[in-house]
């Protein structure tokens, strides 16, 4: 099965997790990181889920699953050991045409959750199409070592510089050449050293003009933070 890779904006959207154990906890954490509105349906809760409920971060429906629990939900995750409930969620979500992930059963999912390295706004995902979570985990650990926090700063600086490049109204190919020139330079080394002067010099050279004062200040602030 081939899945279409995409990132979803779930901020404020109703997301339902069926199950209250360790796997459900992991799913809930991921949803909360993206500012979803999370409801959990389960007769019992893992201690950490109970703490999130006590803090008002999730809604807890203390009950066994029933179809009405996912009506209107944008996204549903089935993460319970109750196989009967898993089946019910699968069939109900299908009828409701809702996004569904059934933990560890990729053939019953219409979306799957990749292994992910998160560095600020930089996100690197790995998927094996549900065939081998162990391989995905191994690759994620390698990526964590390869792409350290300096890449977070690099990503932010590229985001700061991009509007200035776009505003030049040059052809897309020329913009691409400038961005590639920056990334192909020693900029990462100077980011690691916190050398804002060298970073700005590289960007000025690669884009063929002096950055505005506001952009220079934004880069300096990012390197100091």
Short mmCIF file of C-alpha atoms in Angstrom, two decimals:
data_model
loop_
_atom_site.label_atom_id
_atom_site.label_comp_id
_atom_site.label_asym_id
_atom_site.label_seq_id
_atom_site.Cartn_x
_atom_site.Cartn_y
_atom_site.Cartn_z
CA UNK A 1 0.00 0.00 0.00
CA UNK A 2 1.29 3.44 -0.92
CA UNK A 3 0.44 6.42 1.28
CA UNK A 4 0.44 10.00 0.07
CA UNK A 5 2.84 11.99 2.28
CA UNK A 6 1.35 15.14 3.79
CA UNK A 7 1.42 17.26 6.94
CA UNK A 8 -1.92 18.15 8.51
CA UNK A 9 -2.87 21.36 10.28
CA UNK A 10 -4.83 20.02 13.26
CA UNK A 11 -4.66 23.11 15.46
CA UNK A 12 -7.97 23.38 17.34
CA UNK A 13 -9.46 20.44 15.44
CA UNK A 14 -11.32 17.69 17.25
CA UNK A 15 -9.17 14.56 17.43
CA UNK A 16 -10.34 11.42 19.22
CA UNK A 17 -8.11 8.71 20.66
CA UNK A 18 -9.84 5.46 21.57
CA UNK A 19 -7.81 3.77 24.29
CA UNK A 20 -6.18 4.89 27.50
CA UNK A 21 -2.90 2.98 27.72
CA UNK A 22 0.73 3.60 26.88
CA UNK A 23 0.24 3.60 23.10
CA UNK A 24 -2.67 6.01 23.43
CA UNK A 25 -0.50 8.25 25.59
CA UNK A 26 2.12 8.43 22.86
CA UNK A 27 -0.51 9.35 20.27
CA UNK A 28 -2.06 11.98 22.53
CA UNK A 29 1.31 13.61 23.13
CA UNK A 30 1.85 13.96 19.39
CA UNK A 31 -1.58 15.49 18.90
CA UNK A 32 -1.10 17.97 21.74
CA UNK A 33 2.27 19.04 20.32
CA UNK A 34 0.31 20.20 17.26
CA UNK A 35 -2.30 21.99 19.38
CA UNK A 36 -5.17 19.65 18.56
CA UNK A 37 -8.31 19.49 20.67
CA UNK A 38 -7.98 15.97 22.07
CA UNK A 39 -10.64 13.67 23.50
CA UNK A 40 -9.85 10.24 24.90
CA UNK A 41 -12.42 7.46 25.09
CA UNK A 42 -11.53 4.76 27.60
CA UNK A 43 -12.88 3.27 30.83
CA UNK A 44 -9.44 3.73 32.41
CA UNK A 45 -6.48 6.03 31.83
CA UNK A 46 -2.71 5.68 32.01
CA UNK A 47 -1.43 7.79 34.92
CA UNK A 48 0.11 10.38 32.58
CA UNK A 49 -3.11 10.67 30.59
CA UNK A 50 -4.97 11.14 33.87
CA UNK A 51 -2.55 13.95 34.70
CA UNK A 52 -3.20 15.61 31.31
CA UNK A 53 -6.92 15.36 32.00
CA UNK A 54 -6.48 16.86 35.46
CA UNK A 55 -4.56 19.75 33.86
CA UNK A 56 -7.43 20.35 31.44
CA UNK A 57 -5.32 19.47 28.40
CA UNK A 58 -7.56 16.63 27.21
CA UNK A 59 -11.20 15.64 27.51
CA UNK A 60 -11.81 12.20 28.98
CA UNK A 61 -14.90 10.17 28.16
CA UNK A 62 -14.81 7.52 30.90
CA UNK A 63 -16.60 4.78 29.01
CA UNK A 64 -16.30 2.07 26.43
CA UNK A 65 -16.31 3.15 22.81
CA UNK A 66 -19.56 3.78 20.90
CA UNK A 67 -20.10 5.24 17.43
CA UNK A 68 -21.25 8.62 18.67
CA UNK A 69 -17.81 9.20 20.17
CA UNK A 70 -16.23 9.94 16.79
CA UNK A 71 -19.07 11.75 15.01
CA UNK A 72 -17.75 15.15 13.94
CA UNK A 73 -14.13 14.25 14.66
CA UNK A 74 -11.55 15.43 12.16
CA UNK A 75 -9.19 12.59 12.99
CA UNK A 76 -9.46 9.36 14.97
CA UNK A 77 -6.78 7.08 16.40
CA UNK A 78 -7.70 3.62 17.62
CA UNK A 79 -5.16 2.54 20.22
CA UNK A 80 -6.84 0.04 22.47
CA UNK A 81 -6.23 -3.61 23.28
CA UNK A 82 -9.96 -4.26 22.88
CA UNK A 83 -10.04 -5.86 19.43
CA UNK A 84 -13.83 -5.57 19.27
CA UNK A 85 -13.59 -1.83 19.86
CA UNK A 86 -10.82 -1.55 17.26
CA UNK A 87 -13.10 -3.19 14.69
CA UNK A 88 -16.01 -0.93 15.60
CA UNK A 89 -13.88 2.19 15.27
CA UNK A 90 -12.60 0.98 11.91
CA UNK A 91 -16.08 0.39 10.48
CA UNK A 92 -17.57 3.56 12.00
CA UNK A 93 -14.77 5.79 10.79
CA UNK A 94 -15.09 4.29 7.33
CA UNK A 95 -18.82 5.09 7.27
CA UNK A 96 -18.17 8.61 8.50
CA UNK A 97 -15.32 9.12 6.01
CA UNK A 98 -13.04 10.19 8.86
CA UNK A 99 -9.28 10.12 8.96
CA UNK A 100 -8.34 6.98 10.87
CA UNK A 101 -5.18 5.42 12.22
CA UNK A 102 -5.42 2.01 13.84
CA UNK A 103 -2.25 1.46 15.86
CA UNK A 104 -0.04 -1.28 14.39
CA UNK A 105 -2.64 -2.26 11.75
CA UNK A 106 -1.66 -0.28 8.63
CA UNK A 107 -4.13 -2.11 6.38
CA UNK A 108 -6.96 -0.56 8.41
CA UNK A 109 -5.54 2.97 8.29
CA UNK A 110 -6.24 5.71 5.79
CA UNK A 111 -3.27 7.56 7.26
CA UNK A 112 -0.19 6.36 9.13
CA UNK A 113 2.10 8.15 11.55
CA UNK A 114 5.75 8.38 10.53
CA UNK A 115 8.76 8.24 12.81
CA UNK A 116 9.75 11.87 13.23
CA UNK A 117 12.70 14.05 14.15
CA UNK A 118 11.48 17.45 15.29
CA UNK A 119 13.89 20.38 15.39
CA UNK A 120 11.78 23.46 16.03
CA UNK A 121 9.84 24.09 12.84
CA UNK A 122 12.07 21.61 10.99
CA UNK A 123 10.44 18.20 10.81
CA UNK A 124 12.05 15.12 9.25
CA UNK A 125 9.81 12.10 8.84
CA UNK A 126 10.49 8.47 8.04
CA UNK A 127 7.91 5.95 6.93
CA UNK A 128 8.23 2.32 5.94
CA UNK A 129 4.60 2.19 4.82
CA UNK A 130 3.75 0.41 8.06
CA UNK A 131 5.99 -2.55 7.21
CA UNK A 132 8.66 -2.08 9.84
CA UNK A 133 8.29 0.37 12.75
CA UNK A 134 11.64 -0.97 14.03
CA UNK A 135 13.43 0.13 10.85
CA UNK A 136 11.69 3.50 10.97
CA UNK A 137 12.86 3.90 14.59
CA UNK A 138 16.44 2.99 13.68
CA UNK A 139 16.47 5.51 10.82
CA UNK A 140 14.97 8.17 13.08
CA UNK A 141 17.81 7.72 15.58
CA UNK A 142 20.36 8.08 12.79
CA UNK A 143 18.68 11.26 11.60
CA UNK A 144 18.68 12.63 15.15
CA UNK A 145 22.46 12.25 15.20
CA UNK A 146 22.93 13.65 11.69
CA UNK A 147 20.70 16.70 12.02
CA UNK A 148 21.41 18.45 15.31
CA UNK A 149 20.02 21.70 16.71
CA UNK A 150 22.16 23.78 14.34
CA UNK A 151 19.80 22.74 11.57
CA UNK A 152 16.94 24.30 13.53
CA UNK A 153 18.78 27.63 13.42
CA UNK A 154 19.65 27.17 9.75
CA UNK A 155 16.00 26.52 8.95
CA UNK A 156 14.94 29.64 10.84
CA UNK A 157 17.55 31.78 9.07
CA UNK A 158 16.46 30.48 5.68
CA UNK A 159 12.91 31.44 6.67
CA UNK A 160 14.08 34.95 7.60
CA UNK A 161 15.99 35.44 4.35
CA UNK A 162 13.41 33.92 2.01
CA UNK A 163 11.00 36.91 1.84
CA UNK A 164 13.85 39.23 0.78
CA UNK A 165 14.84 36.88 -2.00
CA UNK A 166 11.24 36.43 -3.16
CA UNK A 167 10.67 40.19 -3.18
CA UNK A 168 13.39 40.63 -5.78
CA UNK A 169 10.91 39.17 -8.31
CA UNK A 170 13.64 37.25 -10.06
CA UNK A 171 12.82 34.01 -11.90
CA UNK A 172 12.27 30.98 -9.67
CA UNK A 173 15.40 29.34 -11.03
CA UNK A 174 17.47 32.30 -9.87
CA UNK A 175 15.90 32.19 -6.41
CA UNK A 176 16.66 28.49 -6.25
CA UNK A 177 20.27 29.14 -7.21
CA UNK A 178 20.62 31.66 -4.37
CA UNK A 179 19.13 29.31 -1.78
CA UNK A 180 21.33 26.44 -2.94
CA UNK A 181 24.38 28.70 -2.79
CA UNK A 182 23.63 29.55 0.84
CA UNK A 183 23.09 25.91 1.77
CA UNK A 184 26.23 24.86 -0.08
CA UNK A 185 28.39 27.36 1.80
CA UNK A 186 30.05 27.14 5.23
CA UNK A 187 27.02 28.74 6.85
CA UNK A 188 26.37 25.78 9.15
CA UNK A 189 29.89 26.01 10.60
CA UNK A 190 29.41 29.70 11.37
CA UNK A 191 25.99 29.02 12.89
CA UNK A 192 27.63 26.49 15.19
CA UNK A 193 30.20 29.14 16.16
CA UNK A 194 27.47 31.76 16.63
CA UNK A 195 29.32 34.02 14.19
CA UNK A 196 26.51 36.28 12.97
CA UNK A 197 28.87 38.50 10.94
CA UNK A 198 30.08 35.56 8.87
CA UNK A 199 26.55 34.23 8.42
CA UNK A 200 25.31 37.59 7.14
CA UNK A 201 28.33 37.99 4.84
CA UNK A 202 27.58 34.59 3.28
CA UNK A 203 23.94 35.45 2.71
CA UNK A 204 24.80 38.86 1.23
CA UNK A 205 27.30 37.25 -1.12
CA UNK A 206 24.94 34.48 -2.23
CA UNK A 207 21.96 36.75 -2.92
CA UNK A 208 24.09 39.45 -4.51
CA UNK A 209 22.89 42.34 -2.35
CA UNK A 210 22.94 43.68 1.19
CA UNK A 211 20.22 42.41 3.48
CA UNK A 212 17.92 45.01 5.01
CA UNK A 213 18.57 46.19 8.56
CA UNK A 214 15.47 44.38 9.84
CA UNK A 215 16.60 41.08 8.32
CA UNK A 216 20.12 41.48 9.69
CA UNK A 217 18.72 42.15 13.17
CA UNK A 218 16.40 39.15 12.92
CA UNK A 219 19.34 36.88 12.03
CA UNK A 220 21.42 38.28 14.87
CA UNK A 221 18.59 37.75 17.34
CA UNK A 222 18.09 34.19 16.18
CA UNK A 223 21.75 33.36 16.61
CA UNK A 224 21.75 34.87 20.09
CA UNK A 225 18.67 33.04 21.28
#
